[in-house]
Every structure is written in structure tokens, then in C-alpha cells.
Short mmCIF file of C-alpha atoms in Angstrom, two decimals:
data_model
loop_
_atom_site.label_atom_id
_atom_site.label_comp_id
_atom_site.label_asym_id
_atom_site.label_seq_id
_atom_site.Cartn_x
_atom_site.Cartn_y
_atom_site.Cartn_z
CA MET A 1 0.00 0.00 0.00
CA ASN A 2 1.26 3.46 -0.87
CA VAL A 3 0.29 6.45 1.31
CA THR A 4 1.04 10.12 0.66
CA VAL A 5 0.13 12.90 3.10
CA ASN A 6 -0.77 16.30 1.64
CA GLU A 7 -1.38 19.26 3.96
CA VAL A 8 -4.55 21.21 3.21
CA ASP A 9 -4.05 23.78 5.95
CA GLN A 10 -2.56 23.98 9.44
CA HIS A 11 -4.89 21.33 10.84
CA LYS A 12 -6.35 19.50 7.84
CA VAL A 13 -4.55 16.85 5.78
CA THR A 14 -5.46 14.62 2.84
CA LEU A 15 -4.25 11.04 2.77
CA HIS A 16 -3.74 9.76 -0.79
CA ILE A 17 -4.04 5.97 -0.48
CA GLU A 18 -3.31 3.37 -3.15
CA VAL A 19 -4.14 -0.30 -2.54
CA PRO A 20 -2.44 -2.69 -5.08
CA ALA A 21 -4.86 -4.68 -7.26
CA LYS A 22 -3.58 -7.97 -5.79
CA ASP A 23 -4.38 -6.92 -2.20
CA ALA A 24 -7.64 -5.30 -3.28
CA SER A 25 -8.71 -8.57 -4.96
CA LYS A 26 -8.13 -10.56 -1.76
CA ALA A 27 -10.00 -7.99 0.29
CA ALA A 28 -12.86 -8.00 -2.25
CA ALA A 29 -13.20 -11.80 -1.94
CA ALA A 30 -13.28 -11.56 1.86
CA ALA A 31 -15.87 -8.75 1.68
CA CYS A 32 -18.09 -10.81 -0.66
CA LYS A 33 -17.90 -13.79 1.69
CA ASN A 34 -18.80 -11.60 4.64
CA LEU A 35 -21.71 -10.12 2.68
CA ALA A 36 -22.91 -13.60 1.63
CA ASN A 37 -22.95 -14.57 5.30
CA ARG A 38 -25.34 -11.73 6.06
CA VAL A 39 -27.94 -12.35 3.34
CA ASN A 40 -30.15 -15.30 2.63
CA ILE A 41 -30.08 -16.20 -1.09
CA PRO A 42 -32.30 -19.08 -2.24
CA GLY A 43 -30.29 -22.05 -3.47
CA PHE A 44 -27.08 -21.11 -1.66
CA ARG A 45 -25.87 -21.80 1.84
CA ARG A 46 -24.85 -18.74 3.85
CA GLY A 47 -21.40 -17.52 2.82
CA LYS A 48 -21.32 -19.61 -0.36
CA ALA A 49 -22.94 -17.29 -2.91
CA PRO A 50 -20.34 -15.95 -5.42
CA ARG A 51 -19.95 -12.26 -6.26
CA MET A 52 -21.87 -12.58 -9.55
CA VAL A 53 -24.91 -13.98 -7.70
CA LEU A 54 -24.65 -11.31 -5.01
CA GLU A 55 -24.58 -8.61 -7.71
CA SER A 56 -27.63 -10.15 -9.38
CA PHE A 57 -29.50 -10.41 -6.06
CA LEU A 58 -28.43 -7.11 -4.38
CA GLY A 59 -27.36 -5.01 -7.35
CA LYS A 60 -23.88 -4.27 -8.71
CA ASP A 61 -23.61 -0.85 -7.09
CA ALA A 62 -24.50 -2.17 -3.64
CA VAL A 63 -21.91 -4.96 -3.84
CA LYS A 64 -19.31 -2.59 -5.26
CA GLN A 65 -19.94 -0.14 -2.39
CA GLU A 66 -19.66 -2.94 0.19
CA ILE A 67 -16.32 -4.07 -1.26
CA PHE A 68 -14.93 -0.53 -1.45
CA GLU A 69 -15.88 0.22 2.16
CA ALA A 70 -14.21 -2.98 3.35
CA ILE A 71 -11.01 -2.17 1.45
CA ALA A 72 -11.04 1.54 2.34
CA ASN A 73 -11.74 1.05 6.05
CA LYS A 74 -8.72 -1.21 6.55
CA ALA A 75 -6.47 0.84 4.27
CA TYR A 76 -7.47 4.08 6.01
CA SER A 77 -6.81 2.57 9.46
CA ASP A 78 -3.42 1.21 8.35
CA ALA A 79 -2.51 4.56 6.78
CA LEU A 80 -3.21 6.43 10.03
CA LYS A 81 -0.93 4.03 11.94
CA GLU A 82 1.80 4.23 9.31
CA LYS A 83 1.86 8.02 9.33
CA ASP A 84 1.19 8.31 13.09
CA ILE A 85 -1.83 10.55 12.58
CA VAL A 86 -4.72 10.80 15.05
CA PRO A 87 -7.89 12.19 13.43
CA VAL A 88 -10.40 14.33 15.33
CA THR A 89 -13.00 14.28 12.54
CA ASP A 90 -14.51 11.58 10.35
CA PRO A 91 -12.83 11.34 6.95
CA GLU A 92 -14.22 12.94 3.82
CA ILE A 93 -13.71 10.21 1.20
CA ASN A 94 -13.00 10.95 -2.44
CA VAL A 95 -12.97 7.79 -4.62
CA ILE A 96 -10.48 7.99 -7.48
CA CYS A 97 -10.57 4.36 -8.68
CA ASP A 98 -12.52 1.37 -7.40
CA GLU A 99 -12.72 -0.71 -10.58
CA LYS A 100 -12.45 -4.49 -10.35
CA GLY A 101 -8.96 -5.80 -11.14
CA LYS A 102 -7.31 -2.37 -10.73
CA ASP A 103 -5.53 -0.60 -7.87
CA VAL A 104 -8.05 0.91 -5.48
CA VAL A 105 -7.20 4.59 -5.11
CA PHE A 106 -8.95 7.08 -2.85
CA GLU A 107 -8.32 10.15 -0.71
CA ALA A 108 -9.36 10.74 2.89
CA THR A 109 -9.41 14.32 4.17
CA ILE A 110 -9.39 14.77 7.94
CA THR A 111 -8.60 17.25 10.70
CA LYS A 112 -5.75 15.80 12.74
CA LYS A 113 -5.02 16.10 16.44
CA PRO A 114 -2.55 18.98 16.89
CA GLU A 115 0.98 18.54 18.15
CA VAL A 116 1.71 19.83 21.66
CA LYS A 117 4.95 21.58 22.54
CA LEU A 118 5.36 20.84 26.22
CA GLY A 119 6.78 23.34 28.66
CA GLU A 120 7.91 22.68 32.22
CA TYR A 121 5.69 20.17 34.01
CA LYS A 122 8.06 18.55 36.52
CA GLY A 123 8.83 20.20 39.83
CA ILE A 124 6.25 22.98 39.43
CA LYS A 125 6.40 25.26 42.46
CA VAL A 126 3.18 26.58 44.00
CA ALA A 127 2.44 27.77 47.53
CA LYS A 128 -0.30 25.74 49.18
CA ASP A 129 -2.59 27.81 51.41
CA VAL A 130 -1.77 27.48 55.10
CA VAL A 131 -4.71 25.99 56.98
CA ALA A 132 -5.67 28.17 59.95
CA VAL A 133 -9.01 28.06 61.76
CA SER A 134 -9.56 30.94 64.19
CA ASP A 135 -11.85 31.17 67.21
CA GLU A 136 -13.89 33.62 65.15
CA ASP A 137 -14.39 30.98 62.44
CA VAL A 138 -15.60 28.50 65.04
CA ALA A 139 -17.95 31.10 66.57
CA LYS A 140 -19.37 31.91 63.12
CA GLU A 141 -20.01 28.24 62.36
CA LEU A 142 -21.58 27.80 65.79
CA ALA A 143 -23.89 30.75 65.05
CA ASN A 144 -24.91 29.12 61.75
CA LEU A 145 -25.67 25.90 63.61
CA GLN A 146 -27.73 27.93 66.07
CA LYS A 147 -29.75 29.41 63.19
CA GLN A 148 -30.35 25.94 61.73
CA HIS A 149 -31.94 24.89 65.02
CA SER A 150 -34.01 28.05 65.39
CA LYS A 151 -37.79 27.87 65.57
CA LEU A 152 -40.37 30.14 63.98
CA VAL A 153 -42.73 31.58 66.56
CA VAL A 154 -45.68 33.92 66.16
CA ALA A 155 -44.65 37.45 67.12
CA PRO A 156 -46.65 39.25 69.86
CA GLU A 157 -49.87 40.95 68.75
CA GLY A 158 -49.26 44.33 67.16
CA THR A 159 -45.71 43.52 66.07
CA GLU A 160 -44.68 45.48 62.98
CA ILE A 161 -42.94 43.57 60.21
CA ALA A 162 -39.17 44.17 60.10
CA LYS A 163 -36.32 42.84 58.01
CA ASP A 164 -35.70 39.08 58.45
CA ASP A 165 -39.23 38.55 59.80
CA PHE A 166 -41.53 36.03 58.13
CA ALA A 167 -44.79 37.51 56.87
CA VAL A 168 -47.42 34.82 56.28
CA ILE A 169 -49.45 36.37 53.46
CA ASP A 170 -52.25 35.83 50.98
CA PHE A 171 -51.69 37.68 47.70
CA LYS A 172 -53.27 38.11 44.29
CA GLY A 173 -51.57 39.99 41.46
CA THR A 174 -53.10 41.78 38.48
CA VAL A 175 -51.73 43.59 35.43
CA ASP A 176 -54.08 46.23 34.02
CA GLY A 177 -56.75 44.78 36.31
CA VAL A 178 -56.40 41.25 34.89
CA ALA A 179 -55.10 38.36 37.04
CA PHE A 180 -52.15 36.45 35.59
CA GLU A 181 -50.93 32.88 35.96
CA GLY A 182 -48.69 32.28 38.98
CA GLY A 183 -49.66 35.59 40.61
CA GLU A 184 -51.72 34.19 43.46
CA GLY A 185 -50.79 32.47 46.72
CA LYS A 186 -52.28 31.51 50.09
CA ALA A 187 -50.56 31.45 53.50
CA TYR A 188 -47.18 32.04 51.84
CA PRO A 189 -44.28 32.43 54.36
CA LEU A 190 -42.25 35.30 52.88
CA GLN A 191 -39.01 36.24 54.62
CA ILE A 192 -38.53 39.99 54.37
CA GLY A 193 -35.17 40.78 52.81
CA SER A 194 -34.75 37.39 51.16
CA GLY A 195 -35.18 38.86 47.67
CA SER A 196 -37.35 35.92 46.65
CA PHE A 197 -40.16 38.16 45.33
CA ILE A 198 -40.09 40.90 42.69
CA PRO A 199 -37.79 43.79 43.69
CA GLY A 200 -39.66 46.29 45.86
CA PHE A 201 -42.37 43.86 46.99
CA GLU A 202 -40.88 42.89 50.36
CA ASP A 203 -39.86 46.43 51.35
CA GLN A 204 -43.47 47.63 51.05
CA LEU A 205 -44.57 45.16 53.74
CA ILE A 206 -42.21 46.57 56.37
CA GLY A 207 -44.26 48.21 59.14
CA CYS A 208 -47.41 46.15 58.46
CA LYS A 209 -49.05 44.10 61.21
CA ALA A 210 -51.01 40.85 61.33
CA GLY A 211 -54.50 41.50 59.88
CA ASP A 212 -53.40 44.42 57.68
CA GLU A 213 -54.35 44.54 54.00
CA LYS A 214 -52.32 46.47 51.48
CA ASP A 215 -51.94 46.98 47.73
CA VAL A 216 -48.30 46.47 46.71
CA THR A 217 -47.31 48.01 43.37
CA VAL A 218 -44.20 46.69 41.61
CA THR A 219 -42.74 46.58 38.09
CA PHE A 220 -41.51 43.33 36.60
CA PRO A 221 -37.84 43.49 35.46
CA GLU A 222 -37.21 43.99 31.73
CA ASP A 223 -35.36 40.65 31.62
CA TYR A 224 -38.10 38.74 33.48
CA PHE A 225 -38.23 35.12 32.26
CA GLU A 226 -41.97 35.36 31.49
CA LYS A 227 -41.82 37.68 28.48
CA SER A 228 -45.52 38.59 28.64
CA LEU A 229 -44.91 40.23 32.05
CA ALA A 230 -41.46 41.72 31.45
CA GLY A 231 -41.36 45.48 32.15
CA LYS A 232 -45.06 45.66 33.14
CA GLU A 233 -46.49 47.20 36.31
CA ALA A 234 -48.45 44.86 38.59
CA VAL A 235 -50.61 45.43 41.66
CA PHE A 236 -50.74 42.76 44.37
CA ALA A 237 -53.59 42.73 46.87
CA VAL A 238 -51.87 41.46 50.03
CA LYS A 239 -53.31 40.34 53.36
CA VAL A 240 -50.95 39.73 56.29
CA ASN A 241 -52.17 36.70 58.24
CA ASP A 242 -49.31 36.38 60.73
CA VAL A 243 -45.93 37.80 61.60
CA LYS A 244 -43.37 35.22 62.68
CA ARG A 245 -39.86 35.60 64.01
CA SER A 246 -36.96 33.22 64.35
CA GLU A 247 -36.22 32.25 67.94
CA LEU A 248 -32.64 31.12 68.53
CA PRO A 249 -31.86 28.43 71.11
CA ALA A 250 -29.40 29.22 73.90
CA ILE A 251 -25.92 27.86 73.33
CA ASN A 252 -25.39 25.56 76.29
CA ASP A 253 -24.74 21.90 77.01
CA GLU A 254 -28.35 21.06 76.18
CA PHE A 255 -27.89 22.65 72.75
CA ALA A 256 -24.67 20.66 72.26
CA LYS A 257 -26.59 17.44 72.91
CA GLU A 258 -29.39 18.39 70.51
CA ALA A 259 -27.16 19.75 67.73
CA GLY A 260 -24.44 17.12 67.73
CA LYS A 261 -24.99 14.62 70.53
CA PHE A 262 -22.09 16.05 72.52
CA ASP A 263 -22.03 16.30 76.30
CA THR A 264 -20.67 19.85 76.45
CA VAL A 265 -20.39 23.00 74.34
CA ASP A 266 -16.59 22.66 74.41
CA GLU A 267 -16.86 19.23 72.80
CA LEU A 268 -19.15 20.69 70.13
CA LYS A 269 -16.69 23.53 69.46
CA ALA A 270 -13.81 21.07 69.20
CA ASP A 271 -15.76 19.04 66.64
CA ILE A 272 -16.60 22.21 64.66
CA ARG A 273 -12.92 23.19 64.64
CA LYS A 274 -11.92 19.74 63.44
CA ARG A 275 -14.47 19.82 60.61
CA LEU A 276 -13.45 23.33 59.56
CA GLU A 277 -9.77 22.31 59.51
CA SER A 278 -10.60 19.23 57.44
CA ARG A 279 -12.65 21.30 54.99
CA ALA A 280 -9.94 23.98 54.75
CA SER A 281 -7.25 21.32 54.17
CA PHE A 282 -9.30 19.79 51.37
CA GLN A 283 -9.92 23.18 49.76
CA ALA A 284 -6.24 24.09 50.04
CA LEU A 285 -5.26 20.82 48.36
CA GLU A 286 -7.83 21.27 45.59
CA LYS A 287 -6.62 24.81 44.94
CA PHE A 288 -2.98 23.69 44.98
CA ASN A 289 -3.67 20.86 42.52
CA SER A 290 -5.66 23.16 40.24
CA GLU A 291 -2.89 25.79 40.14
CA VAL A 292 -0.20 23.18 39.50
CA LEU A 293 -2.09 21.66 36.56
CA LYS A 294 -2.98 25.10 35.22
CA THR A 295 0.71 26.05 35.34
CA ALA A 296 1.69 22.93 33.40
CA VAL A 297 -1.00 23.58 30.78
CA ASN A 298 -0.15 27.28 30.40
CA ALA A 299 3.51 26.36 29.89
CA ALA A 300 2.60 24.25 26.85
CA GLU A 301 1.92 25.52 23.33
CA VAL A 302 -0.74 24.06 21.06
CA ASP A 303 -2.87 25.42 18.23
CA ILE A 304 -6.30 23.87 18.72
CA PRO A 305 -8.58 23.22 15.70
CA GLN A 306 -11.92 24.97 16.08
CA VAL A 307 -13.75 21.70 15.44
CA MET A 308 -12.35 20.27 18.69
CA ILE A 309 -13.63 23.27 20.64
CA ASP A 310 -17.04 23.02 18.96
CA ASP A 311 -17.24 19.31 19.80
CA LYS A 312 -16.39 20.05 23.43
CA ILE A 313 -19.07 22.76 23.59
CA ASP A 314 -21.64 20.27 22.25
CA GLN A 315 -20.49 17.73 24.84
CA MET A 316 -20.83 20.26 27.68
CA ILE A 317 -24.33 21.22 26.51
CA GLU A 318 -25.29 17.53 26.30
CA GLU A 319 -24.06 17.03 29.88
CA LEU A 320 -26.08 20.06 31.01
CA SER A 321 -29.16 18.65 29.29
CA MET A 322 -28.73 15.28 31.03
CA LYS A 323 -28.27 17.01 34.39
CA LEU A 324 -31.43 19.07 33.85
CA GLU A 325 -33.39 15.93 33.00
CA THR A 326 -32.46 14.45 36.39
CA GLN A 327 -34.04 17.60 37.88
CA ARG A 328 -37.17 17.17 35.74
CA MET A 329 -36.39 20.12 33.52
CA ASN A 330 -35.48 20.28 29.85
CA LEU A 331 -32.90 22.46 28.13
CA ASP A 332 -35.45 24.64 26.31
CA ASP A 333 -37.23 25.53 29.56
CA TYR A 334 -33.88 26.25 31.22
CA LEU A 335 -32.82 28.61 28.44
CA LYS A 336 -36.17 30.37 28.62
CA TYR A 337 -35.89 30.75 32.39
CA MET A 338 -32.35 32.13 32.11
CA GLY A 339 -33.30 34.49 29.29
CA GLN A 340 -30.80 32.84 26.94
CA ASP A 341 -30.76 31.11 23.60
CA MET A 342 -28.52 28.34 22.24
CA ASP A 343 -26.12 30.78 20.58
CA LYS A 344 -25.54 32.65 23.86
CA LEU A 345 -25.06 29.38 25.72
CA LYS A 346 -22.45 28.22 23.20
CA GLU A 347 -20.70 31.58 23.45
CA GLN A 348 -20.68 31.23 27.24
CA TYR A 349 -19.11 27.77 27.00
CA ALA A 350 -16.51 28.69 24.36
CA GLU A 351 -13.64 29.69 26.66
CA PRO A 352 -14.13 26.87 29.23
CA ALA A 353 -14.35 24.39 26.33
CA LYS A 354 -11.07 25.66 24.89
CA GLU A 355 -9.38 25.34 28.30
CA ASN A 356 -10.71 21.80 28.74
CA VAL A 357 -9.50 20.73 25.30
CA LYS A 358 -6.04 22.17 25.93
CA MET A 359 -5.88 20.43 29.32
CA ASP A 360 -6.74 17.09 27.68
CA LEU A 361 -4.19 17.53 24.90
CA VAL A 362 -1.40 18.52 27.29
CA LEU A 363 -2.08 15.65 29.68
CA GLU A 364 -2.13 13.17 26.76
CA ALA A 365 1.19 14.56 25.52
CA ILE A 366 2.72 14.23 29.01
CA ALA A 367 1.45 10.66 29.32
CA LYS A 368 3.13 9.88 26.00
CA ALA A 369 6.37 11.68 26.93
CA GLU A 370 6.60 9.81 30.25
CA ASN A 371 5.57 6.45 28.77
CA ILE A 372 2.67 6.22 31.20
CA GLU A 373 0.88 2.90 30.74
CA VAL A 374 -2.79 2.23 31.34
CA LYS A 375 -3.15 -1.29 32.71
CA ASP A 376 -6.23 -3.47 33.03
CA ILE A 377 -6.33 -2.84 36.78
CA ASP A 378 -6.45 0.94 36.10
CA LEU A 379 -9.44 0.48 33.78
CA GLN A 380 -11.19 -1.76 36.29
CA ALA A 381 -10.72 0.85 39.04
CA GLU A 382 -12.08 3.57 36.75
CA ILE A 383 -15.15 1.49 35.86
CA ILE A 384 -15.84 0.87 39.56
CA THR A 385 -15.52 4.62 40.25
CA MET A 386 -17.90 5.43 37.37
CA ALA A 387 -20.38 2.86 38.68
CA GLN A 388 -20.27 4.38 42.16
CA ASN A 389 -20.84 7.88 40.78
CA PHE A 390 -23.89 6.74 38.80
CA GLY A 391 -25.14 4.31 41.46
CA ALA A 392 -24.89 1.47 38.96
CA ASP A 393 -23.47 -2.06 38.81
CA PRO A 394 -19.85 -2.09 37.50
CA LYS A 395 -20.74 -5.01 35.24
CA GLU A 396 -23.51 -2.98 33.60
CA VAL A 397 -21.16 -0.01 33.11
CA TYR A 398 -18.63 -2.36 31.49
CA LYS A 399 -21.30 -3.74 29.13
CA ILE A 400 -22.28 -0.22 28.04
CA ILE A 401 -18.64 0.73 27.41
CA MET A 402 -18.11 -2.36 25.28
CA LYS A 403 -21.41 -1.99 23.43
CA GLU A 404 -20.72 1.65 22.53
CA HIS A 405 -17.06 0.93 21.65
CA ARG A 406 -15.81 3.40 24.26
CA VAL A 407 -12.74 1.48 25.41
CA PRO A 408 -10.28 3.82 23.57
CA MET A 409 -11.99 6.84 25.20
CA LEU A 410 -11.75 5.16 28.61
CA VAL A 411 -8.05 4.40 28.08
CA GLN A 412 -7.41 8.04 27.12
CA SER A 413 -9.34 9.32 30.14
CA VAL A 414 -7.43 7.09 32.57
CA GLY A 415 -4.15 8.03 30.86
CA ARG A 416 -4.89 11.72 31.40
CA LYS A 417 -5.67 11.11 35.07
CA LYS A 418 -2.41 9.22 35.54
CA ALA A 419 -0.53 12.05 33.81
CA ALA A 420 -2.18 14.57 36.16
CA SER A 421 -1.15 12.42 39.14
CA PHE A 422 2.41 12.35 37.80
CA ILE A 423 2.52 16.17 37.60
CA LEU A 424 1.05 16.59 41.10
CA LYS A 425 3.38 14.00 42.59
CA ASN A 426 6.39 15.96 41.31
CA ALA A 427 5.03 19.39 42.30
CA VAL A 428 6.60 21.38 45.14
CA ASP A 429 4.75 23.22 47.89
CA THR A 430 6.94 26.29 48.40
CA ASN A 431 5.61 26.78 51.93
CA GLU A 432 6.77 23.29 52.92
CA GLU A 433 10.03 23.87 51.05
CA ALA A 434 10.63 27.06 53.05
CA LYS A 435 9.95 25.25 56.33
CA ALA A 436 12.46 22.57 55.44
CA GLU A 437 15.13 25.19 54.75
CA GLU A 438 14.63 27.03 58.07
CA PRO A 439 17.63 26.55 60.44
CA ALA A 440 16.89 24.60 63.60
CA VAL A 441 16.51 26.82 66.70
CA GLU A 442 18.88 25.72 69.45
CA GLN A 443 17.37 25.21 72.90
CA VAL A 444 19.33 27.17 75.53
CA THR A 445 19.14 25.83 79.08
CA ALA A 446 19.79 27.75 82.30
CA GLU A 447 23.21 26.06 82.61
CA ASP A 448 24.21 27.29 79.14
CA LYS A 449 23.42 30.94 79.91
CA PRO A 450 26.49 33.09 80.52
CA GLU A 451 26.86 34.69 83.95
CA ALA A 452 26.07 38.36 84.23
#
């Protein structure tokens, strides 16, 4: 087989492939046998019908197409391996010659995966945040815990509504005197200052008391998700049924028992400190890892084909759509609610998609440069992790991967993760490095002190 690579542009190439007539003839015979095995022709056992009969039964063009595809698929695959090219698009095939008894000649035009010029990725130096939890942090978390265990109680008669109070209201909204869908509610607990209603609504209830009735006039925002109401003035007839306030429990040993099954407040505080330190340590590590990988990626140079970015955008949108479906919402409704359209969403995803593609390309290049191998045990561990994330049986996940021919994608994904681990393992925390370089402080005893 003869293969010539012609560059179309910076990212696109055309493979000119010639398969000798002798090899093409053998491949044609194998393709006809395979085709005969798939069709039932009266008078012939499966796999035994000759090409002439197949052409009579299925048509010459259909058989010719089947033979060409069989020859071209193998030749194309072999050509990619020979020239060490990884395509990121399906080939555009141009048939030059596929006549019986002659060399099969065709061209395949593809966009190839770009080359990555790696920068420094070993021994990257980044300062990991120092974990420090103050007494103030503990007190703040304790206050949050106190709020979580608060109880709503009816305020004394005659209490005027203030910020953070809960007004239990009935309301009915109208625009130009006509009620609209979703504008009515009964016994709704509205926290004043929460911003959950239209801007200006909550402020107009401040000073009202239980039993009061009031007309609240507001204007819907211009970018309101329901276009028929956007920018319009509405009047809400409001009746205040009750005023409720949050009553905080006292922070004592009884609270410690209720909030965390601890015997004392000190034990509760110690547990809060421990959890805050654990959370801060995790966040510091995540930030450190992110900055290290970002440094390695930024140090590399690669010119990314637009088609790879577009594919990543489509993948991100597909993932968003699947996530919305788990929340019983579809993508169209989401876009409507957010006041967006598909073009704006794609524009929003463009930069993150480009960063993700570059990260993948750089990690793959590092895995190749470091001869990082993906073993069966690595794939098994990844499948188990995927199964745990989806709450599925690992065997079922494996079946899906095999059925959808996703093994190469899985290998690439695991390879990238192992490359990331390699980078992080060789990274340096400059704070720890500085500590290690500090001279030891000598302990001076009373006997060592010079006399006055």
C-alpha cells in the first residue's frame, strides 16, 4: 500500500491511499464472503454465494460499495498508523478508482489532532494555602448551627414587620386589572429581605401588622423570564395573616446534645474546629492541585482546531441537558428561564471548552512523553468509580462501554488522570520547602546561659 500525506491547511490533511490490485482482490473476496454470510439467497448456503450472484440479487452498485468500504476502512486505518496521525474528525472520502482488477485509489481528508509543545511540568512550584481556623471561624459556624436549630414563633400581637421577619401572606396579582398565571398564593411564608419576590415587593410590607391589607405596586424586570410580564407594572392585593420571628436556642450543654450529641459545648466547638480544619485542608489541596495543573497547561503551546472546541461545547451542553433531565427540567425551559438562547449558551461555554480541550491535549502529551501505561487494573478501578458515581453495577457499566465501543476513550481518560497524578506527585509546595530550609533553633538551658 502506498500512502502520501498532503497538507490542506494547518490542521487539515489529505491522505492519498493506493491499494495494489492484488491486495484489493483478496479484500474483495473476503468482503463478498462476509456479505454472503449476512444475506439469505435461495439455493445457496450462507457464505457460499459468489460475487456474480450477489450482484444479481443485491445489485452491482450495492456490492461494489460494500467491497470498497471494506477495502477503504482497513487501508485508512493502516494509513493512520503508518503516518502516526490521530484524526479528530470523520474522513471525507474521495474515490479515485474502485474498478475491479485495478488498484483501489482514494483520498481521505481529515482534521488531525494537533501537536503539543510541552513546557515545564516537573517540579512545578506553587504555595499551598496554610490551613488556619480561628476562634472567630468556630464562633461563626456555631452561630450558623444555632440558626439551623431556630424555631419560627408567632410574634406578639401588634408587632410590625421588620427585616428578616416572616410575613405569612395571601396575595393576588393583576396587570391592568387582569389576574395572571402564577400571581396568586395563600398562607405564603415570605421572609422579608430574602429577595425571593419581585424587587420592591418585600420592602413595602415593612411596618405592616397581622391582619393588615395592602396593595403592593411593583414593576416586573425587563429581563423577566416570562416575556408577557417583562417590564409591566403589577398590583398585588396582600393580606398579612401572621408575623413570625426566628427564635434562637441558647448555646449551652443542652444545645450541644441536641445539635451534635455532645455532652458539652466545648466538645461541640472542638468538633466544629476539626471539621473546619478538614474542609480547609481539602480546599487548600484542591486549589494547589488546580494551580499546579494550570501552570503545566499554560507552559505548553498548542494550536487547537476549532472543530475540537465546537465538539467540546456540544459535549458540555449535552451534559447540562442530562443534568437538567435528572431535575425534571429540559434544556429549552432552562434557556427560557435564564433568558438565553442556544447561541448565547455556546458563546458562554466557548472559553471553558477551549481550556478543557487544551488540558486534555497537554495531559495526553505528558502521558506519551513519560511512557505512562494504562493497565487493566487501572481500567477496572475507573469502571468501579464510574459505577459508584452513577449508582450502577460495575458489570452494567462495562457492558455499556463495550457496546458503545468506548474502550479507547476510557483508556485516554485514565491516561490523562495518571498524567495529572504524575505532575502533582512531582510538584513542590513552596511553603513546605521554606519550612524545610529554616535553620533549627537551638534550645538554651539555664546552665548554658552566661553569667552576668
